Short mmCIF file of C-alpha atoms and ligand atoms in Angstrom, two decimals:
data_model
loop_
_atom_site.label_atom_id
_atom_site.label_comp_id
_atom_site.label_asym_id
_atom_site.label_seq_id
_atom_site.Cartn_x
_atom_site.Cartn_y
_atom_site.Cartn_z
CA MET A 1 54.70 9.01 112.19
CA ARG A 2 58.05 7.55 111.51
CA VAL A 3 60.46 10.64 109.58
CA GLY A 4 64.51 10.06 109.03
CA TRP A 5 66.51 10.91 107.17
CA TYR A 6 69.50 9.45 105.02
CA GLN A 7 73.15 11.50 105.20
CA PHE A 8 75.34 9.62 103.26
CA ASN A 9 78.77 11.25 100.68
CA PRO A 10 77.17 10.47 96.99
CA ALA A 11 79.36 9.89 94.41
CA PHE A 12 80.04 13.21 92.24
CA GLY A 13 78.16 11.34 88.97
CA GLU A 14 77.53 8.49 89.79
CA VAL A 15 73.30 7.89 89.89
CA LYS A 16 73.05 4.52 89.32
CA ARG A 17 75.29 3.82 92.02
CA ASN A 18 73.95 6.79 94.37
CA LEU A 19 70.30 5.08 93.93
CA ASP A 20 71.47 1.43 94.18
CA LEU A 21 72.37 2.64 97.82
CA VAL A 22 69.51 4.75 98.56
CA ALA A 23 68.00 1.28 98.04
CA THR A 24 69.49 -0.94 99.90
CA ARG A 25 70.16 1.02 103.11
CA LEU A 26 66.34 2.10 102.89
CA ALA A 27 65.33 -2.03 102.39
CA GLN A 28 67.15 -2.43 105.75
CA MET A 29 64.51 -0.49 107.11
CA SER A 30 60.72 1.20 107.59
CA CYS A 31 59.77 4.48 108.19
CA ASP A 32 56.65 6.40 106.81
CA LEU A 33 58.49 9.87 105.43
CA MET A 34 61.96 9.00 104.04
CA VAL A 35 64.15 12.55 103.79
CA LEU A 36 67.26 12.61 101.64
CA PRO A 37 70.03 14.82 100.76
CA GLU A 38 69.81 17.66 98.10
CA LEU A 39 71.60 16.80 94.96
CA PHE A 40 71.22 13.21 96.09
CA ALA A 41 72.41 10.71 93.20
CA SER A 42 74.06 13.46 91.16
CA GLY A 43 76.83 15.51 94.33
CA TYR A 44 76.99 18.17 94.11
CA GLN A 45 80.61 20.68 92.66
CA PHE A 46 79.08 20.87 89.02
CA VAL A 47 81.97 22.45 86.98
CA SER A 48 80.05 23.20 83.52
CA LYS A 49 76.40 24.02 82.42
CA GLU A 50 76.73 21.29 80.15
CA GLU A 51 77.86 19.12 82.91
CA VAL A 52 74.42 19.58 84.95
CA ARG A 53 72.93 19.74 81.93
CA ALA A 54 73.79 15.97 81.48
CA LEU A 55 72.65 14.94 85.14
CA ALA A 56 69.85 16.95 84.90
CA GLU A 57 66.84 14.87 83.94
CA PRO A 58 62.63 15.30 83.52
CA VAL A 59 61.02 14.69 86.55
CA PRO A 60 59.05 13.09 86.46
CA GLU A 61 60.18 10.08 82.95
CA GLY A 62 63.62 10.46 83.98
CA PRO A 63 65.41 7.65 85.76
CA THR A 64 65.86 9.39 89.55
CA THR A 65 62.07 9.75 90.14
CA GLN A 66 61.10 6.75 88.65
CA ARG A 67 63.43 4.71 91.12
CA LEU A 68 62.16 7.08 94.43
CA THR A 69 58.53 5.52 92.76
CA GLU A 70 59.88 2.33 92.86
CA LEU A 71 61.37 2.22 95.64
CA ALA A 72 58.22 4.36 97.22
CA ARG A 73 55.97 2.08 96.27
CA GLU A 74 57.70 -1.03 97.35
CA ARG A 75 58.30 0.32 100.82
CA SER A 76 55.51 2.16 100.73
CA MET A 77 57.02 4.97 101.59
CA TYR A 78 56.63 8.70 101.32
CA LEU A 79 60.18 9.69 99.91
CA VAL A 80 61.78 13.79 99.45
CA ALA A 81 64.33 13.76 97.30
CA GLY A 82 66.53 16.46 95.52
CA LEU A 83 67.96 16.09 92.41
CA PRO A 84 68.59 18.41 88.86
CA GLU A 85 65.94 19.14 86.96
CA ARG A 86 65.33 20.13 83.35
CA ASP A 87 62.63 21.47 81.97
CA ARG A 88 62.98 21.67 78.33
CA ASP A 89 66.50 24.37 78.49
CA THR A 90 66.21 25.13 81.96
CA VAL A 91 67.15 23.39 84.61
CA TYR A 92 66.81 23.74 88.47
CA ASN A 93 67.64 22.58 91.77
CA SER A 94 64.47 20.87 92.19
CA ALA A 95 62.84 18.22 95.09
CA VAL A 96 59.95 15.73 93.96
CA LEU A 97 57.95 13.90 96.82
CA VAL A 98 57.01 10.65 95.73
CA GLY A 99 54.69 8.38 98.18
CA PRO A 100 52.88 4.66 97.73
CA THR A 101 50.31 5.78 94.90
CA GLY A 102 52.92 7.43 92.93
CA PHE A 103 55.28 11.02 92.21
CA LEU A 104 53.51 13.48 93.98
CA GLY A 105 55.29 17.02 93.10
CA VAL A 106 58.32 18.90 92.84
CA TYR A 107 59.30 21.00 94.71
CA ARG A 108 62.83 24.10 92.29
CA LYS A 109 65.35 25.46 94.76
CA ALA A 110 64.48 29.48 94.83
CA HIS A 111 66.78 31.10 96.31
CA LEU A 112 70.32 29.48 94.81
CA TYR A 113 73.22 28.94 96.95
CA TYR A 114 77.16 30.49 95.26
CA GLU A 115 77.39 28.87 92.40
CA GLU A 116 74.93 26.96 91.59
CA VAL A 117 73.41 30.76 90.39
CA LEU A 118 75.91 29.76 87.29
CA PHE A 119 74.34 26.73 86.43
CA PHE A 120 70.87 26.36 87.74
CA SER A 121 67.75 28.53 87.19
CA PRO A 122 65.93 30.39 90.02
CA GLY A 123 62.88 28.11 90.55
CA GLU A 124 59.64 29.70 90.01
CA THR A 125 57.06 26.60 92.04
CA GLY A 126 56.72 28.33 94.74
CA PHE A 127 56.31 27.42 98.58
CA GLN A 128 54.79 24.47 98.41
CA VAL A 129 52.35 21.94 101.38
CA TRP A 130 51.08 18.03 100.12
CA ASP A 131 48.25 16.58 102.37
CA ILE A 132 49.07 12.88 102.54
CA GLY A 133 47.02 12.13 105.20
CA SER A 134 48.53 11.11 108.50
CA ALA A 135 50.17 14.97 107.87
CA ARG A 136 50.97 17.97 105.70
CA LEU A 137 55.20 18.43 103.87
CA GLY A 138 55.91 21.11 102.60
CA ILE A 139 59.58 21.65 100.61
CA MET A 140 62.45 23.24 100.89
CA VAL A 141 65.75 23.01 99.92
CA CYS A 142 69.13 23.83 101.24
CA PHE A 143 69.40 27.39 101.29
CA ASP A 144 66.01 28.54 101.82
CA TRP A 145 66.81 28.63 105.02
CA PHE A 146 68.10 32.17 105.56
CA TYR A 147 65.53 33.42 104.09
CA PRO A 148 62.84 33.17 106.76
CA GLU A 149 60.03 33.38 104.73
CA ALA A 150 60.04 30.21 103.09
CA ALA A 151 59.43 28.34 105.99
CA ARG A 152 57.01 30.39 106.69
CA THR A 153 54.98 30.70 103.70
CA LEU A 154 55.60 26.74 104.38
CA ALA A 155 53.97 27.57 107.55
CA LEU A 156 50.81 29.64 106.79
CA LYS A 157 49.50 27.06 103.99
CA GLY A 158 49.36 25.13 106.12
CA ALA A 159 52.83 22.77 106.33
CA ASP A 160 52.85 20.65 109.91
CA ILE A 161 56.44 18.89 108.34
CA LEU A 162 59.09 20.97 106.53
CA CYS A 163 61.66 18.30 104.26
CA HIS A 164 64.65 20.08 103.66
CA PRO A 165 66.58 17.96 101.53
CA ALA A 166 70.43 19.89 102.15
CA ASN A 167 73.95 19.93 100.79
CA LEU A 168 75.48 22.64 103.67
CA VAL A 169 78.93 23.22 103.61
CA LEU A 170 78.57 26.81 105.81
CA PRO A 171 77.96 25.84 110.18
CA HIS A 172 75.14 27.48 111.13
CA CYS A 173 72.02 25.89 109.25
CA PRO A 174 71.83 23.31 112.07
CA ASP A 175 71.19 26.16 114.95
CA ALA A 176 69.23 28.04 112.19
CA MET A 177 66.79 25.60 112.20
CA VAL A 178 65.90 25.71 116.21
CA THR A 179 64.74 29.57 115.76
CA ARG A 180 62.88 28.46 112.10
CA CYS A 181 60.64 25.99 113.84
CA LEU A 182 59.92 27.05 116.83
CA GLU A 183 58.98 30.96 115.12
CA ASN A 184 56.90 28.24 113.02
CA HIS A 185 55.78 25.49 115.29
CA VAL A 186 55.84 23.51 112.99
CA PHE A 187 59.02 20.32 112.92
CA SER A 188 62.01 19.49 109.70
CA VAL A 189 64.48 17.45 108.29
CA THR A 190 66.44 18.15 106.93
CA ALA A 191 68.81 15.29 105.03
CA ASN A 192 72.32 16.42 104.56
CA ARG A 193 74.82 15.19 103.21
CA ILE A 194 78.66 14.48 104.35
CA GLY A 195 81.82 14.10 103.16
CA TYR A 196 83.72 16.49 100.35
CA GLU A 197 83.97 17.82 96.53
CA GLU A 198 86.81 19.14 95.01
CA ARG A 199 86.44 19.37 91.02
CA GLY A 200 87.01 21.29 88.49
CA GLY A 201 90.66 23.04 90.11
CA LYS A 202 87.89 24.60 92.49
CA PRO A 203 88.10 25.18 96.13
CA ARG A 204 87.15 22.25 98.14
CA LEU A 205 83.32 22.01 99.52
CA THR A 206 82.93 20.16 102.46
CA TYR A 207 79.88 18.86 103.73
CA ILE A 208 78.92 19.69 107.11
CA GLY A 209 76.28 16.79 108.17
CA ASN A 210 73.69 17.18 111.32
CA SER A 211 71.44 16.36 109.78
CA GLU A 212 68.25 16.62 112.02
CA ILE A 213 64.73 16.40 112.60
CA VAL A 214 64.08 20.03 115.19
CA SER A 215 60.05 19.38 116.66
CA PRO A 216 57.48 22.68 116.75
CA THR A 217 58.85 23.84 120.22
CA GLY A 218 62.67 24.36 118.89
CA LYS A 219 63.93 20.76 120.92
CA ILE A 220 66.37 18.87 118.64
CA LEU A 221 64.91 14.89 118.25
CA HIS A 222 67.78 14.12 116.79
CA ARG A 223 71.07 15.50 114.92
CA ALA A 224 73.92 13.09 112.88
CA PRO A 225 77.73 13.09 112.61
CA GLY A 226 78.87 16.12 111.74
CA ASP A 227 80.50 12.89 109.82
CA GLN A 228 79.32 9.99 109.63
CA GLU A 229 76.95 8.07 107.50
CA ASP A 230 73.90 7.74 109.05
CA LEU A 231 70.67 6.27 108.61
CA THR A 232 67.42 7.46 111.33
CA VAL A 233 63.78 7.96 111.94
CA LEU A 234 61.99 8.58 114.46
CA HIS A 235 58.62 8.37 115.88
CA LEU A 236 56.43 12.01 115.54
CA ASP A 237 53.82 13.20 115.75
CA PRO A 238 52.40 16.10 113.02
CA LEU A 239 49.50 16.66 114.46
CA GLU A 240 51.21 18.93 117.13
CA ALA A 241 52.87 21.41 114.99
CA ARG A 242 48.44 22.10 113.96
CA ASN A 243 48.26 24.08 117.26
CA LYS A 244 49.47 27.95 117.47
CA ALA A 245 48.51 28.52 120.68
CA LEU A 246 52.34 29.83 122.87
CA ASN A 247 50.13 29.93 125.46
CA PRO A 248 46.21 31.89 126.50
CA TYR A 249 46.89 34.50 125.71
CA ASN A 250 49.14 34.58 122.14
CA ASP A 251 48.36 31.87 118.98
CA LEU A 252 51.39 32.70 116.71
CA LEU A 253 49.88 32.26 113.04
CA ARG A 254 46.55 34.97 114.12
CA GLY A 255 49.39 37.27 116.05
CA ARG A 256 50.44 38.44 113.06
CA PRO A 257 49.26 41.87 111.86
CA ALA A 258 49.82 41.58 108.44
CA HIS A 259 49.24 44.12 107.13
CA LEU A 260 52.43 45.69 109.35
CA TYR A 261 54.20 44.02 107.04
CA GLU A 262 53.58 45.86 103.91
CA LEU A 263 56.23 47.78 102.23
C1 LIG B 301 73.67 24.91 99.94
O1 LIG B 301 72.47 26.06 99.10
N1 LIG B 301 73.20 24.22 99.25
C2 LIG B 301 73.81 25.60 100.86
#
């Protein structure tokens, strides 16, 4: 399976321009699964509720999901990508999964980071897994990495690949995903952005790039630079994530005495 990310510097509020850029880049390559950053077409540093509401879109009817669905159909690929989602009066920091047959589902970010709590409601979709035939895909968004329960829940539900759109500003996540993958024996694709935003007199947010794919044994298969646009596609075998035996005596998930974890 050919799996990749597109790391770039989205222009705040310029949804069409960002979508056009993604479409142009994707036209130059082929892959089976492509992960794009969190809020990849809208930008991240909102300054008011009005602003985020104006950029938020219904899913799947909104222009971003529609365009992604077209791309997935034309390019015969699956795409996971982040966007601000509006559902009646509520706005979520969401990620959609689309494929050659159309829209497949949405995940609404559960763990909101920093000022996101001012602009978004915490998602209640939970951590879901989609079986696309060649792999079982789980979705988590950026700061969800800080809560190991997110990746664990996806692994317990059978995910082979954690699709992880991100807008990382802290330095720790790329290394932490090594542990998330090792402790769950899954692949992860973290698609981060680059550049910075410094809007409305707020402190500058500098995004750290370093998008990466990590293997079920915790190997960083490839990591992007911190400050350059990067489109990477790697070959991987998602079935490597299915056998949870660490050795003849330890099976990772069956070895959990879950009753001891009850609070
Ligand atoms: C983050 O969750 N965007 C850091």
